PDB file of C-alpha atoms and ligand atoms in Angstrom:
ATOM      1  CA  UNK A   1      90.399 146.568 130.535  1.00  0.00           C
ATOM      2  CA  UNK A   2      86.827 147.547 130.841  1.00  0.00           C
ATOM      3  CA  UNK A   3      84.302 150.427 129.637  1.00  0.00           C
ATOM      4  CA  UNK A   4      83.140 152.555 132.356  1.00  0.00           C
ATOM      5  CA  UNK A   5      80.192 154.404 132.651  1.00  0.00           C
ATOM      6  CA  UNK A   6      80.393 158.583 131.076  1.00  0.00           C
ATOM      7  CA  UNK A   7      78.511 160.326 133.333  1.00  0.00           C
ATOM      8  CA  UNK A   8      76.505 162.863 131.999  1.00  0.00           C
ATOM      9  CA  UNK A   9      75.825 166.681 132.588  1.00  0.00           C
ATOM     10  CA  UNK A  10      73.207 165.812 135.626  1.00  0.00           C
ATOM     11  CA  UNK A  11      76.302 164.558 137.495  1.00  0.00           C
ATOM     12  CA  UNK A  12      77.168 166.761 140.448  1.00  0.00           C
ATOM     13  CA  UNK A  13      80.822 165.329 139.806  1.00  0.00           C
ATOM     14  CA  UNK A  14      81.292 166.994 136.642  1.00  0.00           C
ATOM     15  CA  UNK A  15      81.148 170.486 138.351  1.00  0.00           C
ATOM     16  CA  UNK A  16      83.882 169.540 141.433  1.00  0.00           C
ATOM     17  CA  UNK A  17      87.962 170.334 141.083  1.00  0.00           C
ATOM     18  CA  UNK A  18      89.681 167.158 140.841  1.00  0.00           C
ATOM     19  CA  UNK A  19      92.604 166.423 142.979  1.00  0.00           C
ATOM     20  CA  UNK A  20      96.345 165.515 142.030  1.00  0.00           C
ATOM     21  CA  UNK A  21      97.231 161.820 140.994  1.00  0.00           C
ATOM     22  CA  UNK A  22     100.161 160.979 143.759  1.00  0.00           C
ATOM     23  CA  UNK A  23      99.995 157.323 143.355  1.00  0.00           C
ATOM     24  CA  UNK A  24     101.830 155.988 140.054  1.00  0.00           C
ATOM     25  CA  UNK A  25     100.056 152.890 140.808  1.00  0.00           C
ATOM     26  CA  UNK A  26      98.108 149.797 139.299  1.00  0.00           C
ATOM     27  CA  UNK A  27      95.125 151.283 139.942  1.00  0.00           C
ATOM     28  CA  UNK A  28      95.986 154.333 137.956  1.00  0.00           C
ATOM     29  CA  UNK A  29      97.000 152.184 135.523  1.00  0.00           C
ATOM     30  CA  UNK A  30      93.503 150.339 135.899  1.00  0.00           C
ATOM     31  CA  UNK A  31      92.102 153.583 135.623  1.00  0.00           C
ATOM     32  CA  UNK A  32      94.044 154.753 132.436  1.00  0.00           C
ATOM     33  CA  UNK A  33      93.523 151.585 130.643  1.00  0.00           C
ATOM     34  CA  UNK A  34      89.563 151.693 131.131  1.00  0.00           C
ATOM     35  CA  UNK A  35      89.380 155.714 130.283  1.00  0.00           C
ATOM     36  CA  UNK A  36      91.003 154.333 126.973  1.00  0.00           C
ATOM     37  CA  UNK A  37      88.473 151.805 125.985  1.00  0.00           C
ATOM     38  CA  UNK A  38      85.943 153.914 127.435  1.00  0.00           C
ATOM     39  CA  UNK A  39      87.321 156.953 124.750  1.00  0.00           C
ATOM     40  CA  UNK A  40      87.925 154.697 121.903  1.00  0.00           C
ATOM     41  CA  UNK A  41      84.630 153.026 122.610  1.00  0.00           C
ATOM     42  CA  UNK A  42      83.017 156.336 122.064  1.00  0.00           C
ATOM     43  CA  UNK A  43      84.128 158.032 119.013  1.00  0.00           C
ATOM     44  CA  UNK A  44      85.243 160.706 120.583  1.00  0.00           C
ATOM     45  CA  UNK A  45      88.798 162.589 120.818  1.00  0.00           C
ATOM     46  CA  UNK A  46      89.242 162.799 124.514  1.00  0.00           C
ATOM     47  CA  UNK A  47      87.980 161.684 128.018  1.00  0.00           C
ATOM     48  CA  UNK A  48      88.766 163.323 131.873  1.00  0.00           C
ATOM     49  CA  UNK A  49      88.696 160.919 134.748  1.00  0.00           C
ATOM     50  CA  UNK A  50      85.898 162.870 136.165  1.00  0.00           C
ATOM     51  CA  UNK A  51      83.928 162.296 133.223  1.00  0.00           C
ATOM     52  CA  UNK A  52      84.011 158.143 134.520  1.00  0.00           C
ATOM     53  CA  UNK A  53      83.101 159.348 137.835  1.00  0.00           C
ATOM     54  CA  UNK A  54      87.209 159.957 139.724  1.00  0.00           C
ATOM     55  CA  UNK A  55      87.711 163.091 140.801  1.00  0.00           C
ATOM     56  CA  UNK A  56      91.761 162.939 139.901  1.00  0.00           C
ATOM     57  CA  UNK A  57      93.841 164.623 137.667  1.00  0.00           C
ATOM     58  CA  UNK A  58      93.848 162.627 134.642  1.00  0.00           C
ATOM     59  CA  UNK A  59      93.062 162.998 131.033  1.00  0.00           C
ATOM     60  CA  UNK A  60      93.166 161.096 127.985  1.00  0.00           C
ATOM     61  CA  UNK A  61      93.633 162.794 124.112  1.00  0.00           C
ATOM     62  CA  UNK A  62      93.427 162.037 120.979  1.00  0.00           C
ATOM     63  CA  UNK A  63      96.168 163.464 118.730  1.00  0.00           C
ATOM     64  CA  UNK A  64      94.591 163.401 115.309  1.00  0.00           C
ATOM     65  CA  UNK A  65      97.114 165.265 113.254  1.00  0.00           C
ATOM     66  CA  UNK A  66      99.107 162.622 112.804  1.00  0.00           C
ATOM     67  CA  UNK A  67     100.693 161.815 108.592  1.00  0.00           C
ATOM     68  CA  UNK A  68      98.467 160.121 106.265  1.00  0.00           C
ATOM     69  CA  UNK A  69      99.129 156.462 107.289  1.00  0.00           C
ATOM     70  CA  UNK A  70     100.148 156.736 110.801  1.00  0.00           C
ATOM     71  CA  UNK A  71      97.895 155.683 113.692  1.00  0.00           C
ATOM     72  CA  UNK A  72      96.363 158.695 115.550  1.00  0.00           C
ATOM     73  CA  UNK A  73      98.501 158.271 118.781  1.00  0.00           C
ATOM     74  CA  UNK A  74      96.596 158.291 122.310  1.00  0.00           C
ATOM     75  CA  UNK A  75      98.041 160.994 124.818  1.00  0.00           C
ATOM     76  CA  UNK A  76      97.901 159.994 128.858  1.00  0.00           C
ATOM     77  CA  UNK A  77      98.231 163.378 130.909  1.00  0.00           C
ATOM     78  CA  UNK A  78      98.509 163.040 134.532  1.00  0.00           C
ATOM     79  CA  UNK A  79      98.371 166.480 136.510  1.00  0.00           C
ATOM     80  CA  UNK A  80      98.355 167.883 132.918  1.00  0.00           C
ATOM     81  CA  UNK A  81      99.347 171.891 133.263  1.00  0.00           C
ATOM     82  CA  UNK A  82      98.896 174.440 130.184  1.00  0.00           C
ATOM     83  CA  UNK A  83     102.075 175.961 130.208  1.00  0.00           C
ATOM     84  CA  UNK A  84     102.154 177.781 126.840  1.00  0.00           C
ATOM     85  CA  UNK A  85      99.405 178.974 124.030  1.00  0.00           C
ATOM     86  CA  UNK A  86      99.031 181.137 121.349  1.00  0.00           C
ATOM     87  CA  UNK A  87      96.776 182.144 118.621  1.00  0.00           C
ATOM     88  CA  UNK A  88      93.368 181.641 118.544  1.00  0.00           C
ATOM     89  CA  UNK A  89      90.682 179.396 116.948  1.00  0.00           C
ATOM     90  CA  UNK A  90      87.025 179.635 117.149  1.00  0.00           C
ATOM     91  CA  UNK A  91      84.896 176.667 116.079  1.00  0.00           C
ATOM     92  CA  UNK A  92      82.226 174.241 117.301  1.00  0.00           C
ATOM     93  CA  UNK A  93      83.051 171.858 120.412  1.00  0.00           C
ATOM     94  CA  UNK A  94      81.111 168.853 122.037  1.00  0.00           C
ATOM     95  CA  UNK A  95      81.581 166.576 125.085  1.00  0.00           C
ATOM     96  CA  UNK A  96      80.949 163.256 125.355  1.00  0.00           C
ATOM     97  CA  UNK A  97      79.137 164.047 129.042  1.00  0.00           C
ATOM     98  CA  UNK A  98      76.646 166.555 126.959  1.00  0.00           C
ATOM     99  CA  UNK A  99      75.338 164.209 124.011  1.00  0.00           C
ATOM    100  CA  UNK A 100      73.962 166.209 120.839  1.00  0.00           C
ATOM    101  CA  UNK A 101      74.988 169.517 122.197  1.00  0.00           C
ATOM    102  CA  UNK A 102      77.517 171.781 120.510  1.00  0.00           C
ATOM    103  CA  UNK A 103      78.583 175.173 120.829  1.00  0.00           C
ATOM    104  CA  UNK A 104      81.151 177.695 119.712  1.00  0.00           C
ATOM    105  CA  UNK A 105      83.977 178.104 121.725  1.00  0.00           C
ATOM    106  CA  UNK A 106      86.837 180.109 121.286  1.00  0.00           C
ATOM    107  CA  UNK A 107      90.651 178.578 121.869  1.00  0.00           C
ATOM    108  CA  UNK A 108      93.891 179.167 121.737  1.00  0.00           C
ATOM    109  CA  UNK A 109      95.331 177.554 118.350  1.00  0.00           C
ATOM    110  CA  UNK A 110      98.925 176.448 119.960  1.00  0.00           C
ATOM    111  CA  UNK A 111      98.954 174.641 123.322  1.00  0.00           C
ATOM    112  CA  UNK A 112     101.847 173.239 125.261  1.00  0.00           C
ATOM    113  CA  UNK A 113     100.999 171.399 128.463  1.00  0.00           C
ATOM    114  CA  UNK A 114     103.783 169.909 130.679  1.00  0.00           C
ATOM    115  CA  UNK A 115     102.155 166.619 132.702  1.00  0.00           C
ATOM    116  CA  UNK A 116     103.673 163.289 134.077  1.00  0.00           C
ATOM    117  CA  UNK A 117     103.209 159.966 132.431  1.00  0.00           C
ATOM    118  CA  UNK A 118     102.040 156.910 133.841  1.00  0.00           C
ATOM    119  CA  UNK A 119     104.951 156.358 135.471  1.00  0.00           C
ATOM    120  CA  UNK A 120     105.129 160.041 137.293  1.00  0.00           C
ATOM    121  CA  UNK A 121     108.184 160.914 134.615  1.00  0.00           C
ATOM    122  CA  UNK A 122     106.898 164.425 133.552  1.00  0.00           C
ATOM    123  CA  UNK A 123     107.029 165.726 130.059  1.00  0.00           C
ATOM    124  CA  UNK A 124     105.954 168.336 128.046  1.00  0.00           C
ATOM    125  CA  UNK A 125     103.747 167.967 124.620  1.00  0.00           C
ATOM    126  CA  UNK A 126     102.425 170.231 122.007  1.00  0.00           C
ATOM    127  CA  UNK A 127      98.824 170.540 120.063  1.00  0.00           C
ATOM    128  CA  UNK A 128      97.687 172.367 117.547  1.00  0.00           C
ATOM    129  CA  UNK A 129      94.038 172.833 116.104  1.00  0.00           C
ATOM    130  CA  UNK A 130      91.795 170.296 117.353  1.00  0.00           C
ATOM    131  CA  UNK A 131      94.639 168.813 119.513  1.00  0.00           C
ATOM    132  CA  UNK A 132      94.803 171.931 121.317  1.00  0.00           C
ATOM    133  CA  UNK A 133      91.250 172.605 121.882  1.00  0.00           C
ATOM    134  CA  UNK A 134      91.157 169.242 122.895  1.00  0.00           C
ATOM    135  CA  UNK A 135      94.131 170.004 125.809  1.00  0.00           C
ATOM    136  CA  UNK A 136      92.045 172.757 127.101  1.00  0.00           C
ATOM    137  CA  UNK A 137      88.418 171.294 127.174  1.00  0.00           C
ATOM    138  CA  UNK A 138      89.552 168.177 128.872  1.00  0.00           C
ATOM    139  CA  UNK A 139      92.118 170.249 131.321  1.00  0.00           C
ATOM    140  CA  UNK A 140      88.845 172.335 132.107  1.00  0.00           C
ATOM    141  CA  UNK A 141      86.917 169.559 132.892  1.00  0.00           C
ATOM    142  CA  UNK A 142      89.849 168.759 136.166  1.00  0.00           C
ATOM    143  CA  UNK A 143      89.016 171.962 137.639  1.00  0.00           C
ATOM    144  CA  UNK A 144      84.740 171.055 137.398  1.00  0.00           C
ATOM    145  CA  UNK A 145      84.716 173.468 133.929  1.00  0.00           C
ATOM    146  CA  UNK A 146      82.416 172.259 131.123  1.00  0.00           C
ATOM    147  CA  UNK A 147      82.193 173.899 127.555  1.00  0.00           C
ATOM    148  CA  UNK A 148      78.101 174.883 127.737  1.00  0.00           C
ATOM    149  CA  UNK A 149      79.965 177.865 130.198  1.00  0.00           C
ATOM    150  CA  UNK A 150      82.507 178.571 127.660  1.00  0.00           C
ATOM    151  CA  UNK A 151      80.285 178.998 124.681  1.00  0.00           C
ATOM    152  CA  UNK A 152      79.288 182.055 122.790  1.00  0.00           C
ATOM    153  CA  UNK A 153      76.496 179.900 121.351  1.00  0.00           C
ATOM    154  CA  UNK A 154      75.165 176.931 121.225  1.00  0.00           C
ATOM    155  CA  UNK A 155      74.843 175.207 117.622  1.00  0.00           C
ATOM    156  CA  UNK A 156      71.025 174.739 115.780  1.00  0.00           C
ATOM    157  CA  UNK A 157      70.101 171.651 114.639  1.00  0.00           C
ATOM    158  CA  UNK A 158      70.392 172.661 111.257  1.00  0.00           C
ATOM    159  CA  UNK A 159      74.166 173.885 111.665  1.00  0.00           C
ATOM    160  CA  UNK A 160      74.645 170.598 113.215  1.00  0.00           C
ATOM    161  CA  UNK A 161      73.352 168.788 110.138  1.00  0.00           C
ATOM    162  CA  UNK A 162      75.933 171.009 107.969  1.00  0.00           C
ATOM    163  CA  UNK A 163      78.889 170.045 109.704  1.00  0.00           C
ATOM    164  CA  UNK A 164      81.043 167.370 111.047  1.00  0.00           C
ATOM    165  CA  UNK A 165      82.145 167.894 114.649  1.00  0.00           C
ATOM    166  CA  UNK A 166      83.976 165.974 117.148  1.00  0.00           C
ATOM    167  CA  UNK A 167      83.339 165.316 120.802  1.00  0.00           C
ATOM    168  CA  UNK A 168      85.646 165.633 123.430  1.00  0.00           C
TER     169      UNK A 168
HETATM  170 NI1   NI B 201      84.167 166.964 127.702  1.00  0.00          NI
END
């Protein structure tokens, strides 16, 4: 495994749709294992391959909300689809491709996204507050979406200083 390079919000790749994975390959597998150094690396609670420069369908999450005790578990979604969400949550969001910018975005509160695995066996998995937020910022970012579009507003430095937010 190795870190790779974030790529940052000057990158023209950042704004392109990424294409399907089709290959359930080593390289994928390459790919997955660096994008999860890379994220834990970080800090942050998820990564999308175009965010290390690969314009494929492949993201990496965090699931946080996990019992007091248990590891926080590390989600691999390949050709990740939103398939269900409901309620809403509005709140501050970051990316790790826009350092020391936040904003307020609003979300749904209850995502379900159906994606394959590693191995191309698809799947379907649930999120709810940050987890979910999380599912739809980093599913954005396959289709060239980033959250500075999204936002009602972007956070102060002051409000920043109040609060402790995560970066996706
Ligand atoms: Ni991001």
């Amino acid at each position: 495994m190795a870190t790779r390079n974030i790529v940052t919000k000057e990158e023209p790749l950042l704004y392109k749709k990424s294409r399907p994975v089709k290959a359930f390959d080593a390289r994928l597998h390459q790919l997955l294992d660096d994008m999860a150094e890379t994220l834990l690396a970080s800090g942050g609670v998820g990564l999308a391959a175009p965010q290390v420069g690969v314009l494929r369908r492949a993201v990496l999450v965090i699931e946080t909300n996990v019992p007091e005790g248990e590891d926080e578990q590390l989600i691999e979604l390949i050709n990740p689809e939103i398939v269900e969400s409901s309620g809403e949550q509005y709140g501050a969001e970051g990316c790790l491709s826009f350092p020391d910018e936040y904003g307020l975005v609003r979300r749904p509160m209850d995502v379900t996204v159906r994606a394959q695995d590693r191995n191309g066996e698809f799947f379907t998995v649930s999120g709810t507050g940050l987890t979910a937020r999380c599912f739809c910022h980093e599913i954005d970012h396959l289709d060239g979406v980033v959250f500075t579009t999204l936002c009602e507003r972007m956070l102060t430095q002051e409000e920043l200083e109040q609060g402790k937010i995560e970066e996706q």
